[in-house]
Amino acid sequence: MTQVSMTVNGKSASGTVEGRTLLSQFLRDQLGLTGTHVGCDTSQCGACVVHVNGEAVKACTMLALEADGAEVGTIEGQANADGSLNVIQQAFQDHHGLQCGFCTPGMVMSAAALLKDNPTPTEAEIRDYLEGNICRCTGYHNIVKAIMAASGQDVSGIAAE
Amino acid sequence: MPKDHGIGASPKRREDVRFLTGAGNYTDDINVNGQAYVHFLRSDVAHAKINGIDTSAAEAMPGVVRIFTGADFEGVGGMPCGWGVTDRHGEPMQEPPHPILAQGKVRHVGDPIAAVIADTYEQARDAAEAIEVDLDDLPAVVDMKAALADGATKVHDDLTSNLCYDWVLGETDDAAVQAAFDSAAHVTTLELVNQRLVANPMEPRVAVGDYNRGTDEHTLYTTSQNPHVIRLLMCAFVLGLPEHKVRVVAPDVGGGFGTKIFHYAEEAFVTFAAKAINRPVKWTASRSEAFMSDAQGRDHVTRIELALDASNNFTALRTNTLANMGAYLSTFSSSVPTWLHGTLMAGNYKTPTIQVNVKAVFTNTVPVDAYRGAGRPEATFQIERVIDKAARELGVDPVALRRQNFITEFPYDTPVALTYDTGDYHGTMDKLEAAADFAGFAARRAASEAKGKLRGLGVNCYIEACGIAPSNIVGMLGARAGLYDAATVRVNATGSISVMVGAHSHGQGHETAFPQVVADMIGIDESMIEIVHGDTSKIPFGMGTYGSRSLAVCGSAMVKATEKVIAKAKKIAAHLLEASDADIELKDGVFSVAGTDKSVAWGDVTLTAYVPHNFPLEEVEPGLEETAFYDPANFTFPAGAYACEVEVDPETGKVTIERFAAADDFGNIINPMIVDGQVHGGIGQGIGQALLENCVYDADGQLMTGSYMDYAMPRADDVPFYTVDHSSQTPCTHNPLGVKGCGEAGAIGSPPAVVNAVIDALQSGGKNVDHIDMPVSPSRVWSAMNA
């Protein structure tokens, strides 16, 4: 068992982990940050996406020890300081970009990473970027629309309102 | 102007905030103090005799609390099947036992052999690897035709064969059916496969069992679409527990799509084991485990024949289907190929003679049960593919051929046991023609061809039987339960309302949509109403959510209970206003005496109900809470027409969905935003079936698609934006809201549209291809083109 320390959502966090403990397990089981979800065991579904030193990372694919000393951001740290939804979260609610909510934390974290690098992505760029995030509920329609809206694009012309 | 509140409005979903901030409460987020963890050792072969299980080394491993095998469950009930099918000879279906842990044999990859409970998951997994299982491999039964051959290896030694049932619906006289075909001007025949799928809700299944010795009470937290059904099945059939000592909680559930309807062995196991070891027990499925333990879907092999007269009227339809049950009968497995499939074979068309034959077959594969649409996608795919093929053979427009044969008068009694109460198939097709811009297709095809691509337009209709279901009818058809639902409307003293419902929301947005109805009925703000679901200790006995039933059945119960509340509140208001309750009107949350300016507010009446200092005690009791059970008089019949445009790359066979349009008739709509979302999601799954998904077993019964590396889930770049129109509305005639249900339509209506479009594209390129089985992968398209 090894001591690990990191900054999570701006606060220092530490714990004792096995070498095989995944970052997703550390966040969920030791820090109680259960918004990071685990939907598969092959690094495909993206429900567990978090930010590590500003990069989108699948937390099921990284050992907790690898995140020692890192700045980690999870869905629990995304809302505005006053607790209101941030621009991406609000766009997901406004455009019904979630149904069961299980993939949603990963979608929001991936969307944030995309928009950081590409502030106004095209529909095709969004769909391509979300290759590693699976949603079973929405058919992706309203997720793509929400991300376009969050980037300030006019989505009123997109079908089905 | 769109409405901004009540029925017909699209308020933002109130459940979204917790999901968007990581504050949801899914079953895996629940940890009970002192819990141990269970790992199931599962069979890695499809069929074998168990000679012995040696757990001694594993029991000595660190952290191991106890190891269970099938022997620990001798005398304990097995997993029950909830629907008995009577075969064509009047005999009951063959119904093999389904033990919690394997006994005697393993019958599919994933069949649980032993359960290891340890202090941590890792310890349980490590110890499971130290269990020695002595297995004698047996030949695996995988192919359904081979399974029915004389002398085939039997999945269940105590059954007479691998045939579960041989069932017929519609015209039972074979000679009469044959006569209809003999007199036909044209017969179109199609053999097709509706491939096996895995539902794959993004949240894997989880079960946590807790037991309180002091009170002898069990609590099961589980990923379920219907907690009361789980409690009933587990208590009455599996563990023999009194229901009042068992609480089943299904908190936030991350998608279901049918696969979380069923009562699973893991739920019974953690409940049983928590008492046996006197410690809470938690199980969380990995995705790989889900692939071999969640009930799977579809898996039909069908030959369909359509007879037409010289004027192209449909005169007869005959289908013969082999339906895979897998190794055991899952909870509702037997009903899917029969009553959810055979009854829909009339489609939207007036075909006078229909015969549906289904042979259900046991194989050494994971059990098959309902998956979004459940039987109805299989029916729709057959009908709509054979009609398209017939149109091509006859050289007529496929839409015109459909329109010519539409049912236009309602109610309509089909030859396959249903009565459609209402519909407007021409009107819905008109909406589709506009939404899909049929008129612009030729130009789009020309543009595709200029790029060297083939472009096709595929159209189909669908109808489904939803609002499951009238208890008296399903009882006659073999259901071992009623299929009503229930709601309790509890008005609090200050006027806010808690509505406890039997329906369960796992993505459908009930917490937002249901209050819209109650708010409209009373005339108060939706924020005053909350929906309580998913906990048997809080909600009345209801049957849960599946079969697009929540609003049509549970919503109707909610309306009835609200009507009772309003009737009582009017009596109280009449007393306060010194009037007759027949003269009391309720509008915008205010009770008034008709024709006067005397009124009293909703909150004053509700407070009076609970603080009855001035109360008509001789006429009504204090309090304001009512429960209603609603049993539907008939199924509901959502119907629609879908259109897909694809591009096919003739060099590679790659299919790209360019446009997709859906026109649905769901009757009245409570929340258009949520309805759109339900259709989007269904279409996404339907496109997944049409182009990508396939659950494959090899000849030895090995599951070849056991993870997301092998099973192709649709991703964001596999699908386009969809055009959805539900302005064609013929309200349901027999429920108070006039609603039909919308949850499964997309998954039912979309696969044939995609395949029809691919065939249309290939034909436009001069390729003589009349069918490709799903998934229509590049290799299959390329092979068909180059055959």
JSON list of N, CA and C in Angstrom, two decimals, chain B residues 499-550:
[
{"chain": "B", "resi": 499, "resn": "VAL", "atom": "N", "xyz": [-46.39, 12.50, -5.26]},
{"chain": "B", "resi": 499, "resn": "VAL", "atom": "CA", "xyz": [-47.08, 11.46, -6.03]},
{"chain": "B", "resi": 499, "resn": "VAL", "atom": "C", "xyz": [-46.19, 10.22, -6.05]},
{"chain": "B", "resi": 500, "resn": "MET", "atom": "N", "xyz": [-46.66, 9.17, -5.41]},
{"chain": "B", "resi": 500, "resn": "MET", "atom": "CA", "xyz": [-45.91, 7.92, -5.35]},
{"chain": "B", "resi": 500, "resn": "MET", "atom": "C", "xyz": [-46.39, 7.02, -6.48]},
{"chain": "B", "resi": 501, "resn": "VAL", "atom": "N", "xyz": [-45.48, 6.64, -7.35]},
{"chain": "B", "resi": 501, "resn": "VAL", "atom": "CA", "xyz": [-45.90, 5.94, -8.57]},
{"chain": "B", "resi": 501, "resn": "VAL", "atom": "C", "xyz": [-45.22, 4.58, -8.69]},
{"chain": "B", "resi": 502, "resn": "GLY", "atom": "N", "xyz": [-45.94, 3.66, -9.32]},
{"chain": "B", "resi": 502, "resn": "GLY", "atom": "CA", "xyz": [-45.37, 2.34, -9.58]},
{"chain": "B", "resi": 502, "resn": "GLY", "atom": "C", "xyz": [-44.40, 2.34, -10.74]},
{"chain": "B", "resi": 503, "resn": "ALA", "atom": "N", "xyz": [-44.51, 3.34, -11.61]},
{"chain": "B", "resi": 503, "resn": "ALA", "atom": "CA", "xyz": [-43.58, 3.45, -12.73]},
{"chain": "B", "resi": 503, "resn": "ALA", "atom": "C", "xyz": [-42.20, 3.81, -12.20]},
{"chain": "B", "resi": 504, "resn": "HIS", "atom": "N", "xyz": [-41.17, 3.47, -12.96]},
{"chain": "B", "resi": 504, "resn": "HIS", "atom": "CA", "xyz": [-39.81, 3.79, -12.57]},
{"chain": "B", "resi": 504, "resn": "HIS", "atom": "C", "xyz": [-39.13, 4.57, -13.68]},
{"chain": "B", "resi": 505, "resn": "SER", "atom": "N", "xyz": [-38.48, 5.66, -13.32]},
{"chain": "B", "resi": 505, "resn": "SER", "atom": "CA", "xyz": [-37.82, 6.50, -14.32]},
{"chain": "B", "resi": 505, "resn": "SER", "atom": "C", "xyz": [-36.33, 6.18, -14.35]},
{"chain": "B", "resi": 506, "resn": "HIS", "atom": "N", "xyz": [-35.84, 5.75, -15.49]},
{"chain": "B", "resi": 506, "resn": "HIS", "atom": "CA", "xyz": [-34.40, 5.52, -15.64]},
{"chain": "B", "resi": 506, "resn": "HIS", "atom": "C", "xyz": [-33.92, 6.16, -16.92]},
{"chain": "B", "resi": 507, "resn": "GLY", "atom": "N", "xyz": [-34.34, 7.41, -17.08]},
{"chain": "B", "resi": 507, "resn": "GLY", "atom": "CA", "xyz": [-33.97, 8.20, -18.24]},
{"chain": "B", "resi": 507, "resn": "GLY", "atom": "C", "xyz": [-35.16, 8.88, -18.91]},
{"chain": "B", "resi": 508, "resn": "GLN", "atom": "N", "xyz": [-36.37, 8.43, -18.53]},
{"chain": "B", "resi": 508, "resn": "GLN", "atom": "CA", "xyz": [-37.57, 8.90, -19.23]},
{"chain": "B", "resi": 508, "resn": "GLN", "atom": "C", "xyz": [-38.09, 10.25, -18.74]},
{"chain": "B", "resi": 509, "resn": "GLY", "atom": "N", "xyz": [-37.55, 10.74, -17.62]},
{"chain": "B", "resi": 509, "resn": "GLY", "atom": "CA", "xyz": [-37.95, 12.07, -17.17]},
{"chain": "B", "resi": 509, "resn": "GLY", "atom": "C", "xyz": [-39.30, 12.14, -16.49]},
{"chain": "B", "resi": 510, "resn": "HIS", "atom": "N", "xyz": [-39.71, 11.06, -15.83]},
{"chain": "B", "resi": 510, "resn": "HIS", "atom": "CA", "xyz": [-41.01, 11.08, -15.14]},
{"chain": "B", "resi": 510, "resn": "HIS", "atom": "C", "xyz": [-41.08, 12.18, -14.10]},
{"chain": "B", "resi": 511, "resn": "GLU", "atom": "N", "xyz": [-39.96, 12.46, -13.45]},
{"chain": "B", "resi": 511, "resn": "GLU", "atom": "CA", "xyz": [-39.99, 13.45, -12.36]},
{"chain": "B", "resi": 511, "resn": "GLU", "atom": "C", "xyz": [-40.38, 14.82, -12.89]},
{"chain": "B", "resi": 512, "resn": "THR", "atom": "N", "xyz": [-40.15, 15.03, -14.18]},
{"chain": "B", "resi": 512, "resn": "THR", "atom": "CA", "xyz": [-40.52, 16.30, -14.80]},
{"chain": "B", "resi": 512, "resn": "THR", "atom": "C", "xyz": [-41.90, 16.22, -15.47]},
{"chain": "B", "resi": 513, "resn": "ALA", "atom": "N", "xyz": [-42.15, 15.14, -16.20]},
{"chain": "B", "resi": 513, "resn": "ALA", "atom": "CA", "xyz": [-43.36, 15.08, -17.03]},
{"chain": "B", "resi": 513, "resn": "ALA", "atom": "C", "xyz": [-44.61, 14.78, -16.22]},
{"chain": "B", "resi": 514, "resn": "PHE", "atom": "N", "xyz": [-44.52, 13.87, -15.24]},
{"chain": "B", "resi": 514, "resn": "PHE", "atom": "CA", "xyz": [-45.71, 13.51, -14.48]},
{"chain": "B", "resi": 514, "resn": "PHE", "atom": "C", "xyz": [-46.32, 14.73, -13.74]},
{"chain": "B", "resi": 515, "resn": "PRO", "atom": "N", "xyz": [-45.47, 15.57, -13.11]},
{"chain": "B", "resi": 515, "resn": "PRO", "atom": "CA", "xyz": [-46.07, 16.75, -12.45]},
{"chain": "B", "resi": 515, "resn": "PRO", "atom": "C", "xyz": [-46.80, 17.69, -13.41]},
{"chain": "B", "resi": 516, "resn": "GLN", "atom": "N", "xyz": [-46.41, 17.68, -14.68]},
{"chain": "B", "resi": 516, "resn": "GLN", "atom": "CA", "xyz": [-47.11, 18.55, -15.63]},
{"chain": "B", "resi": 516, "resn": "GLN", "atom": "C", "xyz": [-48.59, 18.20, -15.69]},
{"chain": "B", "resi": 517, "resn": "VAL", "atom": "N", "xyz": [-48.90, 16.91, -15.56]},
{"chain": "B", "resi": 517, "resn": "VAL", "atom": "CA", "xyz": [-50.29, 16.46, -15.64]},
{"chain": "B", "resi": 517, "resn": "VAL", "atom": "C", "xyz": [-51.06, 16.89, -14.39]},
{"chain": "B", "resi": 518, "resn": "VAL", "atom": "N", "xyz": [-50.49, 16.61, -13.23]},
{"chain": "B", "resi": 518, "resn": "VAL", "atom": "CA", "xyz": [-51.19, 16.93, -11.98]},
{"chain": "B", "resi": 518, "resn": "VAL", "atom": "C", "xyz": [-51.34, 18.44, -11.84]},
{"chain": "B", "resi": 519, "resn": "ALA", "atom": "N", "xyz": [-50.31, 19.17, -12.23]},
{"chain": "B", "resi": 519, "resn": "ALA", "atom": "CA", "xyz": [-50.36, 20.63, -12.15]},
{"chain": "B", "resi": 519, "resn": "ALA", "atom": "C", "xyz": [-51.50, 21.16, -13.01]},
{"chain": "B", "resi": 520, "resn": "ASP", "atom": "N", "xyz": [-51.66, 20.61, -14.19]},
{"chain": "B", "resi": 520, "resn": "ASP", "atom": "CA", "xyz": [-52.73, 21.05, -15.08]},
{"chain": "B", "resi": 520, "resn": "ASP", "atom": "C", "xyz": [-54.10, 20.76, -14.48]},
{"chain": "B", "resi": 521, "resn": "MET", "atom": "N", "xyz": [-54.21, 19.59, -13.87]},
{"chain": "B", "resi": 521, "resn": "MET", "atom": "CA", "xyz": [-55.53, 19.20, -13.36]},
{"chain": "B", "resi": 521, "resn": "MET", "atom": "C", "xyz": [-55.97, 20.09, -12.20]},
{"chain": "B", "resi": 522, "resn": "ILE", "atom": "N", "xyz": [-55.01, 20.52, -11.39]},
{"chain": "B", "resi": 522, "resn": "ILE", "atom": "CA", "xyz": [-55.36, 21.31, -10.21]},
{"chain": "B", "resi": 522, "resn": "ILE", "atom": "C", "xyz": [-55.21, 22.81, -10.48]},
{"chain": "B", "resi": 523, "resn": "GLY", "atom": "N", "xyz": [-54.29, 23.13, -11.39]},
{"chain": "B", "resi": 523, "resn": "GLY", "atom": "CA", "xyz": [-54.05, 24.54, -11.67]},
{"chain": "B", "resi": 523, "resn": "GLY", "atom": "C", "xyz": [-53.04, 25.16, -10.72]},
{"chain": "B", "resi": 524, "resn": "ILE", "atom": "N", "xyz": [-52.06, 24.36, -10.30]},
{"chain": "B", "resi": 524, "resn": "ILE", "atom": "CA", "xyz": [-51.00, 24.88, -9.44]},
{"chain": "B", "resi": 524, "resn": "ILE", "atom": "C", "xyz": [-49.66, 24.72, -10.17]},
{"chain": "B", "resi": 525, "resn": "ASP", "atom": "N", "xyz": [-48.63, 25.30, -9.59]},
{"chain": "B", "resi": 525, "resn": "ASP", "atom": "CA", "xyz": [-47.33, 25.26, -10.24]},
{"chain": "B", "resi": 525, "resn": "ASP", "atom": "C", "xyz": [-46.71, 23.87, -10.12]},
{"chain": "B", "resi": 526, "resn": "GLU", "atom": "N", "xyz": [-46.02, 23.45, -11.20]},
{"chain": "B", "resi": 526, "resn": "GLU", "atom": "CA", "xyz": [-45.41, 22.12, -11.20]},
{"chain": "B", "resi": 526, "resn": "GLU", "atom": "C", "xyz": [-44.40, 21.95, -10.06]},
{"chain": "B", "resi": 527, "resn": "SER", "atom": "N", "xyz": [-43.80, 23.04, -9.65]},
{"chain": "B", "resi": 527, "resn": "SER", "atom": "CA", "xyz": [-42.77, 22.95, -8.61]},
{"chain": "B", "resi": 527, "resn": "SER", "atom": "C", "xyz": [-43.36, 22.50, -7.28]},
{"chain": "B", "resi": 528, "resn": "MET", "atom": "N", "xyz": [-44.68, 22.54, -7.15]},
{"chain": "B", "resi": 528, "resn": "MET", "atom": "CA", "xyz": [-45.32, 22.10, -5.90]},
{"chain": "B", "resi": 528, "resn": "MET", "atom": "C", "xyz": [-45.52, 20.58, -5.86]},
{"chain": "B", "resi": 529, "resn": "ILE", "atom": "N", "xyz": [-45.14, 19.92, -6.95]},
{"chain": "B", "resi": 529, "resn": "ILE", "atom": "CA", "xyz": [-45.42, 18.48, -7.06]},
{"chain": "B", "resi": 529, "resn": "ILE", "atom": "C", "xyz": [-44.13, 17.71, -7.25]},
{"chain": "B", "resi": 530, "resn": "GLU", "atom": "N", "xyz": [-43.95, 16.67, -6.47]},
{"chain": "B", "resi": 530, "resn": "GLU", "atom": "CA", "xyz": [-42.79, 15.81, -6.68]},
{"chain": "B", "resi": 530, "resn": "GLU", "atom": "C", "xyz": [-43.24, 14.38, -6.91]},
{"chain": "B", "resi": 531, "resn": "ILE", "atom": "N", "xyz": [-42.43, 13.67, -7.67]},
{"chain": "B", "resi": 531, "resn": "ILE", "atom": "CA", "xyz": [-42.71, 12.27, -7.99]},
{"chain": "B", "resi": 531, "resn": "ILE", "atom": "C", "xyz": [-41.77, 11.39, -7.17]},
{"chain": "B", "resi": 532, "resn": "VAL", "atom": "N", "xyz": [-42.34, 10.41, -6.50]},
{"chain": "B", "resi": 532, "resn": "VAL", "atom": "CA", "xyz": [-41.57, 9.46, -5.71]},
{"chain": "B", "resi": 532, "resn": "VAL", "atom": "C", "xyz": [-41.67, 8.10, -6.39]},
{"chain": "B", "resi": 533, "resn": "HIS", "atom": "N", "xyz": [-40.53, 7.50, -6.66]},
{"chain": "B", "resi": 533, "resn": "HIS", "atom": "CA", "xyz": [-40.56, 6.20, -7.34]},
{"chain": "B", "resi": 533, "resn": "HIS", "atom": "C", "xyz": [-39.36, 5.38, -6.90]},
{"chain": "B", "resi": 534, "resn": "GLY", "atom": "N", "xyz": [-39.42, 4.09, -7.18]},
{"chain": "B", "resi": 534, "resn": "GLY", "atom": "CA", "xyz": [-38.23, 3.26, -7.03]},
{"chain": "B", "resi": 534, "resn": "GLY", "atom": "C", "xyz": [-37.97, 2.70, -5.65]},
{"chain": "B", "resi": 535, "resn": "ASP", "atom": "N", "xyz": [-38.93, 2.72, -4.74]},
{"chain": "B", "resi": 535, "resn": "ASP", "atom": "CA", "xyz": [-38.70, 2.21, -3.39]},
{"chain": "B", "resi": 535, "resn": "ASP", "atom": "C", "xyz": [-40.00, 1.56, -2.92]},
{"chain": "B", "resi": 536, "resn": "THR", "atom": "N", "xyz": [-39.96, 0.23, -2.74]},
{"chain": "B", "resi": 536, "resn": "THR", "atom": "CA", "xyz": [-41.20, -0.46, -2.39]},
{"chain": "B", "resi": 536, "resn": "THR", "atom": "C", "xyz": [-41.74, -0.04, -1.04]},
{"chain": "B", "resi": 537, "resn": "SER", "atom": "N", "xyz": [-40.91, 0.57, -0.20]},
{"chain": "B", "resi": 537, "resn": "SER", "atom": "CA", "xyz": [-41.41, 1.00, 1.10]},
{"chain": "B", "resi": 537, "resn": "SER", "atom": "C", "xyz": [-42.14, 2.34, 1.00]},
{"chain": "B", "resi": 538, "resn": "LYS", "atom": "N", "xyz": [-42.07, 2.99, -0.16]},
{"chain": "B", "resi": 538, "resn": "LYS", "atom": "CA", "xyz": [-42.71, 4.29, -0.31]},
{"chain": "B", "resi": 538, "resn": "LYS", "atom": "C", "xyz": [-43.87, 4.28, -1.31]},
{"chain": "B", "resi": 539, "resn": "ILE", "atom": "N", "xyz": [-43.80, 3.40, -2.29]},
{"chain": "B", "resi": 539, "resn": "ILE", "atom": "CA", "xyz": [-44.76, 3.49, -3.40]},
{"chain": "B", "resi": 539, "resn": "ILE", "atom": "C", "xyz": [-45.78, 2.36, -3.33]},
{"chain": "B", "resi": 540, "resn": "PRO", "atom": "N", "xyz": [-46.97, 2.58, -3.92]},
{"chain": "B", "resi": 540, "resn": "PRO", "atom": "CA", "xyz": [-47.94, 1.49, -3.97]},
{"chain": "B", "resi": 540, "resn": "PRO", "atom": "C", "xyz": [-47.46, 0.39, -4.91]},
{"chain": "B", "resi": 541, "resn": "PHE", "atom": "N", "xyz": [-48.10, -0.77, -4.82]},
{"chain": "B", "resi": 541, "resn": "PHE", "atom": "CA", "xyz": [-47.68, -1.89, -5.67]},
{"chain": "B", "resi": 541, "resn": "PHE", "atom": "C", "xyz": [-47.99, -1.57, -7.13]},
{"chain": "B", "resi": 542, "resn": "GLY", "atom": "N", "xyz": [-46.92, -1.37, -7.87]},
{"chain": "B", "resi": 542, "resn": "GLY", "atom": "CA", "xyz": [-47.07, -1.10, -9.30]},
{"chain": "B", "resi": 542, "resn": "GLY", "atom": "C", "xyz": [-46.08, -1.94, -10.06]},
{"chain": "B", "resi": 543, "resn": "MET", "atom": "N", "xyz": [-46.28, -1.99, -11.37]},
{"chain": "B", "resi": 543, "resn": "MET", "atom": "CA", "xyz": [-45.56, -2.98, -12.18]},
{"chain": "B", "resi": 543, "resn": "MET", "atom": "C", "xyz": [-44.33, -2.41, -12.86]},
{"chain": "B", "resi": 544, "resn": "GLY", "atom": "N", "xyz": [-44.04, -1.12, -12.69]},
{"chain": "B", "resi": 544, "resn": "GLY", "atom": "CA", "xyz": [-42.78, -0.60, -13.21]},
{"chain": "B", "resi": 544, "resn": "GLY", "atom": "C", "xyz": [-42.87, -0.08, -14.63]},
{"chain": "B", "resi": 545, "resn": "THR", "atom": "N", "xyz": [-41.70, 0.08, -15.22]},
{"chain": "B", "resi": 545, "resn": "THR", "atom": "CA", "xyz": [-41.61, 0.77, -16.50]},
{"chain": "B", "resi": 545, "resn": "THR", "atom": "C", "xyz": [-40.97, -0.10, -17.56]},
{"chain": "B", "resi": 546, "resn": "TYR", "atom": "N", "xyz": [-41.73, -0.38, -18.59]},
{"chain": "B", "resi": 546, "resn": "TYR", "atom": "CA", "xyz": [-41.29, -1.12, -19.78]},
{"chain": "B", "resi": 546, "resn": "TYR", "atom": "C", "xyz": [-42.44, -1.09, -20.76]},
{"chain": "B", "resi": 547, "resn": "GLY", "atom": "N", "xyz": [-42.18, -1.48, -21.99]},
{"chain": "B", "resi": 547, "resn": "GLY", "atom": "CA", "xyz": [-43.29, -1.56, -22.95]},
{"chain": "B", "resi": 547, "resn": "GLY", "atom": "C", "xyz": [-44.00, -0.23, -23.16]},
{"chain": "B", "resi": 548, "resn": "SER", "atom": "N", "xyz": [-43.27, 0.87, -23.06]},
{"chain": "B", "resi": 548, "resn": "SER", "atom": "CA", "xyz": [-43.85, 2.20, -23.30]},
{"chain": "B", "resi": 548, "resn": "SER", "atom": "C", "xyz": [-45.15, 2.37, -22.53]},
{"chain": "B", "resi": 549, "resn": "ARG", "atom": "N", "xyz": [-45.13, 1.98, -21.23]},
{"chain": "B", "resi": 549, "resn": "ARG", "atom": "CA", "xyz": [-46.37, 1.91, -20.47]},
{"chain": "B", "resi": 549, "resn": "ARG", "atom": "C", "xyz": [-46.52, 2.99, -19.42]},
{"chain": "B", "resi": 550, "resn": "SER", "atom": "N", "xyz": [-45.45, 3.71, -19.09]},
{"chain": "B", "resi": 550, "resn": "SER", "atom": "CA", "xyz": [-45.49, 4.52, -17.86]},
{"chain": "B", "resi": 550, "resn": "SER", "atom": "C", "xyz": [-46.62, 5.53, -17.84]}
]
